JSON list of C-alpha atoms in Angstrom, two decimals:
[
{"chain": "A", "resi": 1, "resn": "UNK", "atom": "CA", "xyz": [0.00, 0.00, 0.00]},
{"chain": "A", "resi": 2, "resn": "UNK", "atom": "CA", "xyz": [2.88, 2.14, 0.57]},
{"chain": "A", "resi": 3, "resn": "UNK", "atom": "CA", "xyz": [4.09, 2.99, -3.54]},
{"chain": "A", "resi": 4, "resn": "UNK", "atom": "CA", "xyz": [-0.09, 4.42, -3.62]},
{"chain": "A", "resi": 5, "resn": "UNK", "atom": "CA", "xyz": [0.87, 6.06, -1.06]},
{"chain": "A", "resi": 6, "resn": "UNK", "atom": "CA", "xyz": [-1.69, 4.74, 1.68]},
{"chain": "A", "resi": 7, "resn": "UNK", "atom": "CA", "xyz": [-0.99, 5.17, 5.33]},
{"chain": "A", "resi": 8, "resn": "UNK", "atom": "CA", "xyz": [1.07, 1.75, 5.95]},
{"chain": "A", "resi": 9, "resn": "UNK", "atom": "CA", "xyz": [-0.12, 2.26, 9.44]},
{"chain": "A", "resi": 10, "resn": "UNK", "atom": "CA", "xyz": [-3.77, 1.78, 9.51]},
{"chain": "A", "resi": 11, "resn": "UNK", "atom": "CA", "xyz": [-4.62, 4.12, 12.60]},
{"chain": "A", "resi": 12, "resn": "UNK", "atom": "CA", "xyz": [-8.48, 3.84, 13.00]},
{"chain": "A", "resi": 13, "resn": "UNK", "atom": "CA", "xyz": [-8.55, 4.22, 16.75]},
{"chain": "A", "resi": 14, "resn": "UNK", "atom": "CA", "xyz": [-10.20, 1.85, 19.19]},
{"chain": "A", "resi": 15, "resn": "UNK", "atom": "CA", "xyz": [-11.80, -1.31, 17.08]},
{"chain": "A", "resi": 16, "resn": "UNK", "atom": "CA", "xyz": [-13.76, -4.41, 17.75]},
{"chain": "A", "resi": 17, "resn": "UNK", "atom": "CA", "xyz": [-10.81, -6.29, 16.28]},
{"chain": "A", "resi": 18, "resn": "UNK", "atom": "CA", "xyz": [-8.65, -4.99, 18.76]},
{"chain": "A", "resi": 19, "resn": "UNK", "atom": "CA", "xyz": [-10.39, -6.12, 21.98]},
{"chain": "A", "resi": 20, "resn": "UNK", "atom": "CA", "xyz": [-11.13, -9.64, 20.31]},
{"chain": "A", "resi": 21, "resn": "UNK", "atom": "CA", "xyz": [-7.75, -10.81, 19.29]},
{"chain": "A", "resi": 22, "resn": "UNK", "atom": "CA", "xyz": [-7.53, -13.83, 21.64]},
{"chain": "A", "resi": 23, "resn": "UNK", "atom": "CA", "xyz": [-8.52, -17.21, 21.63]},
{"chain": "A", "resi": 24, "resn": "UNK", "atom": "CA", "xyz": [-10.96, -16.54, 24.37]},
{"chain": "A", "resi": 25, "resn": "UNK", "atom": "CA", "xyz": [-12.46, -13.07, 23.23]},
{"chain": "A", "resi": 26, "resn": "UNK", "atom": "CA", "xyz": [-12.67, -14.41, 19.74]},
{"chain": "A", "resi": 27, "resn": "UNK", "atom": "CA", "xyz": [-14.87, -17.47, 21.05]},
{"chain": "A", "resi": 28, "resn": "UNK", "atom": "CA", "xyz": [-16.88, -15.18, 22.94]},
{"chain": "A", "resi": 29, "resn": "UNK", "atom": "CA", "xyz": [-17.98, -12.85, 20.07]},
{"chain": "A", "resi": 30, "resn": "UNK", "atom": "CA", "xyz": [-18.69, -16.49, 18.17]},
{"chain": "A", "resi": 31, "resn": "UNK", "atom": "CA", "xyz": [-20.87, -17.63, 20.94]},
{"chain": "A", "resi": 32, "resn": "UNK", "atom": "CA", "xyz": [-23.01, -14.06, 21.64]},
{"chain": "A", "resi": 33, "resn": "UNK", "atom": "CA", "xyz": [-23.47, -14.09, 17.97]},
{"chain": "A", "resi": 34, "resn": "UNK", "atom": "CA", "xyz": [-24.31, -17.61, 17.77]},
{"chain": "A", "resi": 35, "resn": "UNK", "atom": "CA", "xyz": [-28.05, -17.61, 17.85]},
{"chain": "A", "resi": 36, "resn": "UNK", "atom": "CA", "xyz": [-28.97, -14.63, 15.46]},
{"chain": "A", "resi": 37, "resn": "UNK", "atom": "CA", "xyz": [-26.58, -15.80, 13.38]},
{"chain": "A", "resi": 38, "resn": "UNK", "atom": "CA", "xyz": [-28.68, -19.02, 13.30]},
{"chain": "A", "resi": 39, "resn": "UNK", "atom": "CA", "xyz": [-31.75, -16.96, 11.79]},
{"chain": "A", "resi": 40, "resn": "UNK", "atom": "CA", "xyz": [-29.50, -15.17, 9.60]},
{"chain": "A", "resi": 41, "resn": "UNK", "atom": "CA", "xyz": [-28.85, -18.38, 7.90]},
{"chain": "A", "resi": 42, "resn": "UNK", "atom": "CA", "xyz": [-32.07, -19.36, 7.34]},
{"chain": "A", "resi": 43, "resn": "UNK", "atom": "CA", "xyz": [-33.56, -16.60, 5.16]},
{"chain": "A", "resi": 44, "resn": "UNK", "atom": "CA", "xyz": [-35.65, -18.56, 3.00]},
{"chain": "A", "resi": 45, "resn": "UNK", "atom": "CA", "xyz": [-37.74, -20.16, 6.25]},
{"chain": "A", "resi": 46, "resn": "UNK", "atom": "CA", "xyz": [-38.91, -16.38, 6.39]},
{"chain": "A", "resi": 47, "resn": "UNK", "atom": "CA", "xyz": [-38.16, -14.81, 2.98]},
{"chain": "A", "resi": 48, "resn": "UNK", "atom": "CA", "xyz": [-38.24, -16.09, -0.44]},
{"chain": "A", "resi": 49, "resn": "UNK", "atom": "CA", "xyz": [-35.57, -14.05, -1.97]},
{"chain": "A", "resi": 50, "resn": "UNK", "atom": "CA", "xyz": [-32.49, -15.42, -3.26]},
{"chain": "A", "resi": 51, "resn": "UNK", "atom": "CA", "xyz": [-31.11, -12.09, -3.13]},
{"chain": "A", "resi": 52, "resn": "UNK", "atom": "CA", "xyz": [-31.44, -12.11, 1.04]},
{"chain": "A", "resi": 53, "resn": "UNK", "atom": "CA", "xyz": [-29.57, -16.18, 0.63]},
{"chain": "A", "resi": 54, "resn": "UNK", "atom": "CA", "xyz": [-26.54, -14.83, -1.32]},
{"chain": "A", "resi": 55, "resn": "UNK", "atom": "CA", "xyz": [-26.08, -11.77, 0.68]},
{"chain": "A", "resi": 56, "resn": "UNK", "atom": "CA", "xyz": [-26.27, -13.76, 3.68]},
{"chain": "A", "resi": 57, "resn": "UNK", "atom": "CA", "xyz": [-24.15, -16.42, 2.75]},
{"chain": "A", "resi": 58, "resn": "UNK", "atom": "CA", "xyz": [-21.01, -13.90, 1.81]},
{"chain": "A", "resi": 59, "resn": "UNK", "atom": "CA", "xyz": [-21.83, -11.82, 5.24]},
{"chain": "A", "resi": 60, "resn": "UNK", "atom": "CA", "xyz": [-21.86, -15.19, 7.03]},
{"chain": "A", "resi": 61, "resn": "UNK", "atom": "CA", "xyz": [-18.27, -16.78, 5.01]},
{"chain": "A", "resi": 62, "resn": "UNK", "atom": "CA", "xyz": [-16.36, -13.11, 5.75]},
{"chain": "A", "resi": 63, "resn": "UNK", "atom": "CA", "xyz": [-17.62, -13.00, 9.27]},
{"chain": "A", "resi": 64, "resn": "UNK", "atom": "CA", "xyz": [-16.27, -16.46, 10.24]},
{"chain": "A", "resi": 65, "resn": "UNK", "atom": "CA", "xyz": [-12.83, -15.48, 8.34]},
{"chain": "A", "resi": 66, "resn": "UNK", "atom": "CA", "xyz": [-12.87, -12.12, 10.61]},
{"chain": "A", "resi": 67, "resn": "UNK", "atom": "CA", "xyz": [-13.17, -13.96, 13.17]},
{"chain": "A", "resi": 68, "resn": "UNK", "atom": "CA", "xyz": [-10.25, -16.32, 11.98]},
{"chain": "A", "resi": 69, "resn": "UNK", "atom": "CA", "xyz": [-8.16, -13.30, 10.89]},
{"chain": "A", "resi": 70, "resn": "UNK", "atom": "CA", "xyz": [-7.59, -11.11, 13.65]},
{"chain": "A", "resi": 71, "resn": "UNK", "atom": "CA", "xyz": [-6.15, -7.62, 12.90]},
{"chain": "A", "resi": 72, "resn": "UNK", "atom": "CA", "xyz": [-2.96, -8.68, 14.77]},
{"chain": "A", "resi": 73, "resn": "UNK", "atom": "CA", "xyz": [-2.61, -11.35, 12.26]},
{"chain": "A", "resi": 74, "resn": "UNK", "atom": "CA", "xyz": [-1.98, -9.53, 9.25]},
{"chain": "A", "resi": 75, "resn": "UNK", "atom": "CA", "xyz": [-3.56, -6.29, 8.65]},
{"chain": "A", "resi": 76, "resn": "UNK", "atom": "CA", "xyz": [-4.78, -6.28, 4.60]},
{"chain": "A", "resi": 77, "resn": "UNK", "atom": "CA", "xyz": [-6.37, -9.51, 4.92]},
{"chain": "A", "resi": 78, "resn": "UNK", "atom": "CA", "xyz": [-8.30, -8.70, 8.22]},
{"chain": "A", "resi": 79, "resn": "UNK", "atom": "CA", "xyz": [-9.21, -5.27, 6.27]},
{"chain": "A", "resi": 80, "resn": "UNK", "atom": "CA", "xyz": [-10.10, -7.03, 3.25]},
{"chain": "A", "resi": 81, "resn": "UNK", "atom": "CA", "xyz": [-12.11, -9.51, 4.98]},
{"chain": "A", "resi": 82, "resn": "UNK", "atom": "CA", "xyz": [-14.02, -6.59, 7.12]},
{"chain": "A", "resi": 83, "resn": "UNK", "atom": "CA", "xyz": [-14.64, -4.87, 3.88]},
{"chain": "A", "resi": 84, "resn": "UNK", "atom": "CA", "xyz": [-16.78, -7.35, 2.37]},
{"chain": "A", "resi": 85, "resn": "UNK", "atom": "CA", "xyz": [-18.73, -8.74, 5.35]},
{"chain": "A", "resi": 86, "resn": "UNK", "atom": "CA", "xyz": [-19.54, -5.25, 6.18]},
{"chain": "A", "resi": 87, "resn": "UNK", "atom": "CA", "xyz": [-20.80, -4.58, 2.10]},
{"chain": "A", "resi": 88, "resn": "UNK", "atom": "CA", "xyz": [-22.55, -8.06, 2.31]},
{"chain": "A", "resi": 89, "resn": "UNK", "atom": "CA", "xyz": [-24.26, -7.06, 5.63]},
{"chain": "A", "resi": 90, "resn": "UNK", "atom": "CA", "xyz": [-24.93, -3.44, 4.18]},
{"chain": "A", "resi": 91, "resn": "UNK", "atom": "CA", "xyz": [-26.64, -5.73, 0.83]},
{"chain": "A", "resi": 92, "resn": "UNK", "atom": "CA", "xyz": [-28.62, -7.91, 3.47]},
{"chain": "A", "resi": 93, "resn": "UNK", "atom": "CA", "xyz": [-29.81, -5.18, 5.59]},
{"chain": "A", "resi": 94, "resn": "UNK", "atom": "CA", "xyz": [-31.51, -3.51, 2.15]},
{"chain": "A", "resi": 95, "resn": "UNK", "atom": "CA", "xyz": [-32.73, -6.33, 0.58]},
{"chain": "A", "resi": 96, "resn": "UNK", "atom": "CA", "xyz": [-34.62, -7.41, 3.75]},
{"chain": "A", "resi": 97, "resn": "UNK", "atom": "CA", "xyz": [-36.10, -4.03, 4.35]},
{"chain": "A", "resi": 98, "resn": "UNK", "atom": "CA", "xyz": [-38.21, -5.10, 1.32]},
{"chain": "A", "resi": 99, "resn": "UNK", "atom": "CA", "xyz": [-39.63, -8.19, 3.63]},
{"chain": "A", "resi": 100, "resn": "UNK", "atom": "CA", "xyz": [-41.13, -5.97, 6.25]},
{"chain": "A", "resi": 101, "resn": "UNK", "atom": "CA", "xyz": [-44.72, -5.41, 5.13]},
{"chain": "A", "resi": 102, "resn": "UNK", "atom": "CA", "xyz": [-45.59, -8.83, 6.68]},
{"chain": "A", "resi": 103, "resn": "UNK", "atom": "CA", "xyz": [-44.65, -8.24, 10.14]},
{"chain": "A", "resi": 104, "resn": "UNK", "atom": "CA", "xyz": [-46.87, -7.00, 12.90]},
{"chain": "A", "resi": 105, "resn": "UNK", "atom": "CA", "xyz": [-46.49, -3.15, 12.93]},
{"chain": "A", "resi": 106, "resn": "UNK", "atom": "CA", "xyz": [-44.68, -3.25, 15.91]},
{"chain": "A", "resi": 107, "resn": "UNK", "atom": "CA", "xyz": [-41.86, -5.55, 15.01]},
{"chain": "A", "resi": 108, "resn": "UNK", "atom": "CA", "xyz": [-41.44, -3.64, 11.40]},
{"chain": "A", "resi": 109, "resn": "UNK", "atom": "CA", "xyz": [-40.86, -0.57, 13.51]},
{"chain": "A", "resi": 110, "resn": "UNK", "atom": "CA", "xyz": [-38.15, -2.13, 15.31]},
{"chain": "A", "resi": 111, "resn": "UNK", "atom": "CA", "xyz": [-36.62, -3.58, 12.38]},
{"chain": "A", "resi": 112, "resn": "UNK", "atom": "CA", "xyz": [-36.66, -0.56, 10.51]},
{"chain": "A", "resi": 113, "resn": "UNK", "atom": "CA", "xyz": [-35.12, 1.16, 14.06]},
{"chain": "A", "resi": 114, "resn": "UNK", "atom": "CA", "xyz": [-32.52, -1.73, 14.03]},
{"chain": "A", "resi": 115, "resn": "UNK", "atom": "CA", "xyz": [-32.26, -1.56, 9.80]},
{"chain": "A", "resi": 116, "resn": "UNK", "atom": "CA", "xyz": [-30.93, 2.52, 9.89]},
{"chain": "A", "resi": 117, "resn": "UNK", "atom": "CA", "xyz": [-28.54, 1.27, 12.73]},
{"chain": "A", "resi": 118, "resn": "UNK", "atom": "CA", "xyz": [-27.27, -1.40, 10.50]},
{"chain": "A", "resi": 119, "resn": "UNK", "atom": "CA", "xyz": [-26.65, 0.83, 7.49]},
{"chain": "A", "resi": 120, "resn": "UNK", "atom": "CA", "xyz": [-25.26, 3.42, 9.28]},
{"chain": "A", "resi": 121, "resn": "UNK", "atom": "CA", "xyz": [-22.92, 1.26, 11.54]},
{"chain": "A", "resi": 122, "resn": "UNK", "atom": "CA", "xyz": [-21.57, -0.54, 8.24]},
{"chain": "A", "resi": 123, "resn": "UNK", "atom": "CA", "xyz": [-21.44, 2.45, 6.15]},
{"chain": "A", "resi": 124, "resn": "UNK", "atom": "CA", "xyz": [-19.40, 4.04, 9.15]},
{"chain": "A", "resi": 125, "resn": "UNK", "atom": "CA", "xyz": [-16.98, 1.29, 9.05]},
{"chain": "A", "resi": 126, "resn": "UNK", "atom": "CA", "xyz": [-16.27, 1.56, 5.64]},
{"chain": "A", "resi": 127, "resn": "UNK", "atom": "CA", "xyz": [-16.17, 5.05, 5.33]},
{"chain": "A", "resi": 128, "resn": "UNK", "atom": "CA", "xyz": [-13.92, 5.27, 8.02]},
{"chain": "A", "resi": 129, "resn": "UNK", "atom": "CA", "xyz": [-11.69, 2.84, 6.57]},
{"chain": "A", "resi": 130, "resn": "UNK", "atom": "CA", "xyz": [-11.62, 4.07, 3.49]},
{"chain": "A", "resi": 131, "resn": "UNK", "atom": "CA", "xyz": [-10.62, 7.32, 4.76]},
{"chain": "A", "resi": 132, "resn": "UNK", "atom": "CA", "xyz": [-7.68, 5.61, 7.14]},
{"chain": "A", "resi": 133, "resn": "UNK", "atom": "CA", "xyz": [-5.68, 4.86, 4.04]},
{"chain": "A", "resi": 134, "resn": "UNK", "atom": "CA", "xyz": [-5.10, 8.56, 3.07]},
{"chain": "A", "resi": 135, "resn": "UNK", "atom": "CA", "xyz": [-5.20, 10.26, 6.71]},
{"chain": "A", "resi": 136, "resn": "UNK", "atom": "CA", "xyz": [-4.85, 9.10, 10.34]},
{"chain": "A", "resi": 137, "resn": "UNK", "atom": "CA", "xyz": [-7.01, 12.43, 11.16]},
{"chain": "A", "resi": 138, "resn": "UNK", "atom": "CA", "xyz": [-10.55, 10.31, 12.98]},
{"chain": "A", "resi": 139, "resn": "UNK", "atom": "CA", "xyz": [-7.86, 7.63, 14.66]},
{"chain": "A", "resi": 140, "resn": "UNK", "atom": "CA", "xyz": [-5.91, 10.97, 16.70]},
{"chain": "A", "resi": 141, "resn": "UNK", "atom": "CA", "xyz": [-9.54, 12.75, 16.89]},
{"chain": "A", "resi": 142, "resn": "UNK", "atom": "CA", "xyz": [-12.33, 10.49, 17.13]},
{"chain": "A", "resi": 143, "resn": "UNK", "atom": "CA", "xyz": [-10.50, 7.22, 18.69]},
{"chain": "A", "resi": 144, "resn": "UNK", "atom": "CA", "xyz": [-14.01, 5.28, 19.27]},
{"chain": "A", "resi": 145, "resn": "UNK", "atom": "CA", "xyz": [-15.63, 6.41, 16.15]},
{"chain": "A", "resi": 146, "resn": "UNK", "atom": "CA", "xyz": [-14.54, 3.14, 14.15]},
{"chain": "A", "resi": 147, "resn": "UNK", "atom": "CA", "xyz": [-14.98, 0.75, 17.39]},
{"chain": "A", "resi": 148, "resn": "UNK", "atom": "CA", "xyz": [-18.87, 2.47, 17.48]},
{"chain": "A", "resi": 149, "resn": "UNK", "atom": "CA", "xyz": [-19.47, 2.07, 13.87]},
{"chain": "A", "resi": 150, "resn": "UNK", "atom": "CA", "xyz": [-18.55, -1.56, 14.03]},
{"chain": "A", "resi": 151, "resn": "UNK", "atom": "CA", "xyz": [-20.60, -1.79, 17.29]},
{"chain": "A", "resi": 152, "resn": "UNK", "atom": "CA", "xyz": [-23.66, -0.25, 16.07]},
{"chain": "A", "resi": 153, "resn": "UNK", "atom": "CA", "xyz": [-23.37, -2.10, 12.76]},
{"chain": "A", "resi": 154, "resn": "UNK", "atom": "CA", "xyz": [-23.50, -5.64, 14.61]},
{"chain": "A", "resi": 155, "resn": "UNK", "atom": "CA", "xyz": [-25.77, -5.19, 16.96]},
{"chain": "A", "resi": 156, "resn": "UNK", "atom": "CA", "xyz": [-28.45, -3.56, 14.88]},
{"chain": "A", "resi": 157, "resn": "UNK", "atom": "CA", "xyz": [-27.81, -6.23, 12.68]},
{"chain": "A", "resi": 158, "resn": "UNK", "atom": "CA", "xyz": [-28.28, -8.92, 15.35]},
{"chain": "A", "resi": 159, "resn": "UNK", "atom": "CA", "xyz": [-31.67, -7.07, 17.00]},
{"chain": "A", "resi": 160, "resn": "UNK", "atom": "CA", "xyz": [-32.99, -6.82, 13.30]},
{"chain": "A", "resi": 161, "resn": "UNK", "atom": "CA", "xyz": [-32.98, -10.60, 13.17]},
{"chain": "A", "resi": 162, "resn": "UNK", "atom": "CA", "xyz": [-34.29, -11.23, 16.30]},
{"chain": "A", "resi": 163, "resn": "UNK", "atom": "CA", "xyz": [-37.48, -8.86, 15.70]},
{"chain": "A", "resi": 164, "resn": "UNK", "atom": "CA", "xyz": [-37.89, -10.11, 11.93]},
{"chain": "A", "resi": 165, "resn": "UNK", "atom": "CA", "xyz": [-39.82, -12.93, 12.41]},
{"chain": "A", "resi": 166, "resn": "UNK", "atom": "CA", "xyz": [-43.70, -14.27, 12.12]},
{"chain": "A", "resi": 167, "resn": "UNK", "atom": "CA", "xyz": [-45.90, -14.79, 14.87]},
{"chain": "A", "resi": 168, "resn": "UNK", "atom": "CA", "xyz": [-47.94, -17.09, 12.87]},
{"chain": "A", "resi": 169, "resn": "UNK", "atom": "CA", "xyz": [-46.22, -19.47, 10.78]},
{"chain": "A", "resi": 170, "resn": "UNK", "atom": "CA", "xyz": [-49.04, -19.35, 8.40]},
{"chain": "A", "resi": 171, "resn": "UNK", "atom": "CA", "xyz": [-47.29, -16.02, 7.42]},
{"chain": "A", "resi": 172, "resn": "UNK", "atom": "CA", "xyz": [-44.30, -17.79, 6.48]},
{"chain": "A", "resi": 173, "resn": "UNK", "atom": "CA", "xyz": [-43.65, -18.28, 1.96]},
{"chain": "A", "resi": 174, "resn": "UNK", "atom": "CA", "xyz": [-44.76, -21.70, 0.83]}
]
């Protein structure tokens, strides 16, 4: 990266990848995103939309190699790998804002709460690493800014998926 002149430093501030770069912290982010992970992969029990399957299956390969590669492992495959899980999760997150209209009004209000979260927390992450490659300026001056886009990205993403489902599996696509 250095001869395109690219920081060869990547100074983000604080990150998720940072605090999970053990064995044990690593298995611990695995097992709290276990279960809506688990709904995640199973799209087409809710939504018929091959779309939401393909999306989902590239969010779901690059978040197990994240978890594999951790940014104290080598530092352009752990950004390579964060840069398409989070586009794959930003592609999930729209097409399944199109699946809402079924839902009682009260969970597609939540989703749609825990849908902006996702977009913004993923968009966050790759603006801000996209802008780390020319200048170090939000690692010295926002420090958390990364570590909270990666935050809210996840967790929106996991609440989504734990409010988008049917009450009545009669609902559900034959």
């Amino acid at each position: 990266l250095e001869f395109l002149h690219f920081n060869t430093w990547f100074e983000a501030g604080a990150s998720v990848s940072d605090y999970i770069a053990n064995a044990q912290a690593t298995g611990g982010m695995a097992a709290c995103e276990f279960w809506p992970c688990m709904f995640l992969y199973l799209p087409n029990r809710w939504v018929d939309s091959p779309g939401a399957y393909i999306s989902l299956i590239i969010f779901q390969v690059f978040f197990g190699l994240f978890l594999m590669n951790p940014v104290t492992s080598g530092l352009c495959m752990h950004t390579l790998v964060v840069g398409i899980f989070c586009n794959a999760g930003l592609a999930h997150t729209f097409i399944m804002g199109f699946h809402l209209d079924r839902l009682p009004s009260w969970r597609a209000r939540a989703c749609k709460i825990f849908r902006v979260g996702a977009i913004l927390g993923f968009a966050g992450v790759i603006f801000t690493g996209m802008v780390c490659l020319i200048s170090s300026w939000i690692g010295a001056n926002a420090p958390f800014f990364f570590w909270f886009c990666e935050s809210l990205g996840l967790s929106s993403m996991s609440l989504f998926v734990i409010c988008f489902r049917y009450e009545d599996v009669s609902q559900l696509p034959h």
